[in-house]
mmCIF file of C-alpha atoms in Angstrom:
data_model
loop_
_atom_site.group_PDB
_atom_site.id
_atom_site.type_symbol
_atom_site.label_atom_id
_atom_site.label_comp_id
_atom_site.label_asym_id
_atom_site.label_seq_id
_atom_site.Cartn_x
_atom_site.Cartn_y
_atom_site.Cartn_z
ATOM 1 C CA MET A 12 -25.015 -0.691 15.082
ATOM 2 C CA GLN A 13 -23.307 -1.138 18.356
ATOM 3 C CA SER A 14 -23.686 1.477 21.088
ATOM 4 C CA GLU A 15 -20.506 3.239 22.130
ATOM 5 C CA ASN A 16 -21.878 4.754 25.350
ATOM 6 C CA ALA A 17 -19.423 2.837 27.517
ATOM 7 C CA ASP A 18 -16.553 4.040 25.346
ATOM 8 C CA ALA A 19 -17.645 7.656 25.530
ATOM 9 C CA ALA A 20 -17.709 7.703 29.337
ATOM 10 C CA THR A 21 -14.203 9.067 29.820
ATOM 11 C CA LYS A 22 -12.118 11.675 28.053
ATOM 12 C CA PRO A 23 -8.850 10.206 26.693
ATOM 13 C CA ALA A 24 -5.353 11.268 27.713
ATOM 14 C CA ALA A 25 -3.068 13.124 25.277
ATOM 15 C CA ALA A 26 -1.405 9.946 23.950
ATOM 16 C CA GLU A 27 -4.820 8.444 23.275
ATOM 17 C CA SER A 28 -5.952 11.567 21.400
ATOM 18 C CA ASP A 29 -3.049 10.903 18.976
ATOM 19 C CA LEU A 30 -4.852 7.627 18.272
ATOM 20 C CA GLY A 31 -7.848 9.546 16.919
ATOM 21 C CA ALA A 32 -5.600 11.668 14.725
ATOM 22 C CA ARG A 33 -4.008 8.528 13.279
ATOM 23 C CA ILE A 34 -7.398 6.973 12.578
ATOM 24 C CA ARG A 35 -8.431 10.165 10.778
ATOM 25 C CA GLU A 36 -5.166 10.196 8.797
ATOM 26 C CA PHE A 37 -5.657 6.581 7.696
ATOM 27 C CA ARG A 38 -9.314 7.232 6.820
ATOM 28 C CA LEU A 39 -8.518 10.282 4.711
ATOM 29 C CA ALA A 40 -5.635 8.500 2.966
ATOM 30 C CA ARG A 41 -8.154 5.881 1.863
ATOM 31 C CA LYS A 42 -10.659 8.548 0.774
ATOM 32 C CA LEU A 43 -13.331 7.284 3.186
ATOM 33 C CA THR A 44 -15.951 9.550 4.710
ATOM 34 C CA LEU A 45 -16.797 9.338 8.408
ATOM 35 C CA ARG A 46 -20.090 7.695 7.453
ATOM 36 C CA ASP A 47 -18.367 5.132 5.167
ATOM 37 C CA LEU A 48 -15.902 4.011 7.821
ATOM 38 C CA ALA A 49 -18.428 4.107 10.652
ATOM 39 C CA THR A 50 -20.876 1.949 8.693
ATOM 40 C CA ARG A 51 -18.185 -0.573 7.756
ATOM 41 C CA ALA A 52 -16.919 -0.757 11.345
ATOM 42 C CA ALA A 53 -20.413 -1.023 12.876
ATOM 43 C CA THR A 54 -20.245 2.237 14.842
ATOM 44 C CA SER A 55 -21.826 5.664 14.426
ATOM 45 C CA PRO A 56 -20.414 8.599 12.452
ATOM 46 C CA GLY A 57 -20.856 10.827 15.531
ATOM 47 C CA PHE A 58 -18.843 8.493 17.733
ATOM 48 C CA LEU A 59 -16.133 8.146 15.084
ATOM 49 C CA SER A 60 -15.921 11.932 14.761
ATOM 50 C CA GLN A 61 -15.497 12.283 18.526
ATOM 51 C CA LEU A 62 -12.855 9.525 18.525
ATOM 52 C CA GLU A 63 -10.882 11.214 15.756
ATOM 53 C CA ARG A 64 -10.968 14.504 17.690
ATOM 54 C CA GLY A 65 -9.713 12.808 20.867
ATOM 55 C CA GLN A 66 -12.933 13.396 22.809
ATOM 56 C CA VAL A 67 -13.754 9.747 23.617
ATOM 57 C CA ASN A 68 -12.094 6.378 24.082
ATOM 58 C CA ALA A 69 -12.901 3.292 22.016
ATOM 59 C CA SER A 70 -13.088 -0.339 23.041
ATOM 60 C CA VAL A 71 -10.508 -2.789 21.722
ATOM 61 C CA GLY A 72 -13.270 -4.425 19.699
ATOM 62 C CA THR A 73 -14.132 -1.129 18.001
ATOM 63 C CA LEU A 74 -10.460 -0.432 17.304
ATOM 64 C CA ARG A 75 -10.047 -3.887 15.770
ATOM 65 C CA ARG A 76 -13.025 -3.330 13.468
ATOM 66 C CA LEU A 77 -11.642 0.068 12.429
ATOM 67 C CA CYS A 78 -8.222 -1.488 11.752
ATOM 68 C CA GLU A 79 -9.784 -4.216 9.640
ATOM 69 C CA GLU A 80 -11.635 -1.662 7.514
ATOM 70 C CA LEU A 81 -8.577 0.602 7.224
ATOM 71 C CA GLY A 82 -6.234 -2.252 6.324
ATOM 72 C CA VAL A 83 -3.880 -1.590 9.231
ATOM 73 C CA THR A 84 -2.924 -3.451 12.384
ATOM 74 C CA LEU A 85 -3.745 -2.425 15.930
ATOM 75 C CA PRO A 86 -0.070 -1.522 16.601
ATOM 76 C CA ASP A 87 -0.183 0.784 13.534
ATOM 77 C CA LEU A 88 -2.675 2.935 15.436
ATOM 78 C CA PHE A 89 -0.255 3.389 18.321
ATOM 79 C CA THR A 90 2.985 3.818 16.382
ATOM 80 C CA ASP A 91 4.087 7.254 15.317
ATOM 81 C CA HIS A 92 5.155 6.430 11.765
ATOM 82 C CA HIS A 93 6.507 9.982 11.337
ATOM 83 C CA ALA A 94 8.670 9.894 14.492
ATOM 84 C CA ASN A 95 12.030 9.497 12.744
ATOM 85 C CA GLY A 96 11.070 10.951 9.368
ATOM 86 C CA ALA A 97 11.898 7.684 7.579
ATOM 87 C CA ARG A 98 10.894 4.049 7.686
ATOM 88 C CA ILE A 99 13.716 1.648 6.984
ATOM 89 C CA LEU A 100 13.031 -1.639 5.216
ATOM 90 C CA ARG A 101 15.988 -3.996 5.012
ATOM 91 C CA LYS A 102 16.405 -5.996 1.820
ATOM 92 C CA ARG A 103 16.110 -9.257 3.754
ATOM 93 C CA ASP A 104 12.749 -8.118 5.181
ATOM 94 C CA ARG A 105 11.020 -7.146 1.912
ATOM 95 C CA PRO A 106 7.643 -8.876 1.482
ATOM 96 C CA GLU A 107 7.727 -11.196 -1.551
ATOM 97 C CA ILE A 108 4.827 -10.635 -3.930
ATOM 98 C CA HIS A 109 5.802 -12.932 -6.792
ATOM 99 C CA VAL A 110 8.686 -15.355 -6.874
ATOM 100 C CA SER A 111 9.583 -17.941 -9.484
ATOM 101 C CA ASP A 112 12.774 -19.638 -10.591
ATOM 102 C CA THR A 113 13.609 -16.714 -12.888
ATOM 103 C CA SER A 114 12.031 -13.663 -11.238
ATOM 104 C CA ALA A 115 11.218 -12.143 -7.864
ATOM 105 C CA LYS A 116 9.044 -9.114 -7.004
ATOM 106 C CA TYR A 117 9.230 -7.379 -3.624
ATOM 107 C CA LEU A 118 6.944 -4.736 -2.125
ATOM 108 C CA LEU A 119 8.860 -1.703 -0.820
ATOM 109 C CA SER A 120 5.992 0.598 0.223
ATOM 110 C CA GLN A 121 4.787 -0.075 3.729
ATOM 111 C CA LYS A 122 1.555 0.353 5.607
ATOM 112 C CA PRO A 123 -0.090 2.245 7.155
ATOM 113 C CA LEU A 124 -0.035 5.235 4.779
ATOM 114 C CA ARG A 125 0.482 3.459 1.514
ATOM 115 C CA ASN A 126 -1.027 5.689 -1.170
ATOM 116 C CA LEU A 127 1.065 4.047 -3.818
ATOM 117 C CA GLU A 128 2.833 0.765 -4.313
ATOM 118 C CA VAL A 129 6.550 0.596 -4.892
ATOM 119 C CA TYR A 130 8.174 -2.659 -5.970
ATOM 120 C CA VAL A 131 11.636 -3.781 -6.883
ATOM 121 C CA ALA A 132 11.861 -6.784 -9.191
ATOM 122 C CA GLU A 133 14.756 -8.993 -10.218
ATOM 123 C CA PHE A 134 14.729 -10.969 -13.461
ATOM 124 C CA ALA A 135 17.321 -13.603 -14.260
ATOM 125 C CA PRO A 136 18.287 -14.042 -17.923
ATOM 126 C CA GLY A 137 15.183 -15.455 -19.614
ATOM 127 C CA GLY A 138 12.991 -14.357 -16.690
ATOM 128 C CA THR A 139 9.496 -13.036 -17.293
ATOM 129 C CA ALA A 140 6.524 -11.623 -15.418
ATOM 130 C CA GLY A 141 4.371 -14.086 -17.378
ATOM 131 C CA GLU A 142 1.587 -13.457 -19.846
ATOM 132 C CA ALA A 143 0.448 -9.881 -20.470
ATOM 133 C CA TYR A 144 -2.230 -8.932 -17.951
ATOM 134 C CA VAL A 145 -4.379 -6.024 -16.785
ATOM 135 C CA HIS A 146 -5.387 -4.978 -13.283
ATOM 136 C CA ASP A 147 -7.536 -2.070 -12.148
ATOM 137 C CA ASP A 148 -6.843 1.287 -13.814
ATOM 138 C CA SER A 149 -3.857 2.782 -12.040
ATOM 139 C CA GLN A 150 -0.833 4.675 -13.275
ATOM 140 C CA GLU A 151 2.303 2.546 -13.385
ATOM 141 C CA ILE A 152 5.881 3.725 -13.827
ATOM 142 C CA LEU A 153 8.648 1.243 -14.530
ATOM 143 C CA LEU A 154 12.330 2.172 -14.209
ATOM 144 C CA VAL A 155 15.135 -0.161 -15.291
ATOM 145 C CA ILE A 156 17.768 0.010 -12.545
ATOM 146 C CA ALA A 157 20.204 -2.533 -13.996
ATOM 147 C CA GLY A 158 20.409 -4.667 -17.125
ATOM 148 C CA SER A 159 17.823 -4.496 -19.881
ATOM 149 C CA ILE A 160 14.275 -5.741 -20.375
ATOM 150 C CA VAL A 161 11.559 -5.891 -22.975
ATOM 151 C CA LEU A 162 8.317 -4.255 -21.893
ATOM 152 C CA GLU A 163 5.357 -5.724 -23.745
ATOM 153 C CA LEU A 164 2.671 -3.054 -23.731
ATOM 154 C CA ASP A 165 -0.602 -3.724 -25.559
ATOM 155 C CA GLY A 166 1.186 -6.176 -27.864
ATOM 156 C CA VAL A 167 4.030 -3.769 -28.720
ATOM 157 C CA MET A 168 7.573 -4.652 -27.584
ATOM 158 C CA HIS A 169 9.719 -1.856 -26.083
ATOM 159 C CA HIS A 170 13.414 -2.516 -25.371
ATOM 160 C CA LEU A 171 14.525 -0.655 -22.221
ATOM 161 C CA GLU A 172 18.081 -0.292 -20.870
ATOM 162 C CA ALA A 173 19.318 0.731 -17.405
ATOM 163 C CA GLY A 174 18.066 4.259 -16.696
ATOM 164 C CA ASP A 175 15.131 4.018 -19.144
ATOM 165 C CA SER A 176 11.584 4.251 -17.857
ATOM 166 C CA ALA A 177 8.031 3.766 -19.101
ATOM 167 C CA GLU A 178 4.684 5.029 -17.874
ATOM 168 C CA TYR A 179 1.345 3.397 -18.682
ATOM 169 C CA ARG A 180 -2.091 2.504 -17.315
ATOM 170 C CA THR A 181 -2.458 -0.863 -15.602
ATOM 171 C CA SER A 182 -5.674 -1.351 -17.596
ATOM 172 C CA VAL A 183 -3.490 -1.819 -20.708
ATOM 173 C CA PRO A 184 -2.186 -5.409 -21.169
ATOM 174 C CA HIS A 185 1.459 -5.456 -20.050
ATOM 175 C CA THR A 186 4.304 -7.725 -18.993
ATOM 176 C CA VAL A 187 8.086 -7.749 -18.784
ATOM 177 C CA HIS A 188 10.669 -10.148 -20.217
ATOM 178 C CA ASN A 189 14.418 -10.316 -19.704
ATOM 179 C CA GLN A 190 15.652 -11.551 -23.081
ATOM 180 C CA SER A 191 19.290 -10.695 -22.335
ATOM 181 C CA THR A 192 22.074 -12.843 -20.922
ATOM 182 C CA GLU A 193 22.446 -10.586 -17.847
ATOM 183 C CA PRO A 194 20.196 -10.166 -14.787
ATOM 184 C CA ALA A 195 17.853 -7.153 -14.762
ATOM 185 C CA GLU A 196 16.504 -5.119 -11.862
ATOM 186 C CA LEU A 197 13.404 -2.905 -12.097
ATOM 187 C CA LEU A 198 11.604 -0.401 -9.926
ATOM 188 C CA TRP A 199 7.806 -0.245 -10.289
ATOM 189 C CA ILE A 200 5.613 2.519 -8.879
ATOM 190 C CA VAL A 201 1.825 2.127 -8.978
ATOM 191 C CA SER A 202 -0.748 4.723 -7.903
ATOM 192 C CA PRO A 203 -3.334 4.292 -6.608
ATOM 193 C CA PRO A 204 -2.471 0.902 -5.070
ATOM 194 C CA THR A 205 -3.848 -2.211 -6.727
ATOM 195 C CA ILE A 206 -3.392 -4.655 -3.831
#
C-alpha cells in the first residue's frame, strides 16, 4: 500500500470537499465498502474515509486509481452531474453497442451513476439480435416503441406490437427478431448493469 502522508498534509477547499462526496457517491452506487475500494486502489481505508469527508487532498495518481476502480473518468469526479437536474444525450452522440446491417443498439444511460442500463435498438425488416444468449442474472425489461418484434424467450416465441413490453431475467436464453416488413424500435432497461 502506498502512503498518503503527503496528500493528507493540507485540508482541502470547499470545491475539493465536493470531490470526496462524489467519490463516496460513486462507491456506494457500486456497492463497494471503503475497504474494498481502498484495497483495489492501493490506498488505506482510513485515508479514503478522510478523502470522502473532505478532510484531506489526494494526489492525481490516487485519484486516477480510484477512477479506474470506480469505472469513471477523472473529469467525472469534478463535474456536478446533478447541476442542471438532467443530462442530455443527443441521438447523434449515442454510444453504439451493437451494429449490423439490419440492427443497431445504442446505450442511453450514462456514467458516472449508472445503476441500470438503458438501450434503444432499431431493427430493420428481417433484423435480429442473433442467436439466443444469456448474460449475468439481471432483470431486463423490453418495450416495443414502434413496429413489431418476436421475442424468443427460453425457446418460446412471443409476438410483441408497439406499446407491448416483456420482463425477464437475463440468465434465461433470449433474443429478438423483426419478422415484419416494417422497421421496429425497442427500449431495453437492464438492472443491475451487465456491462
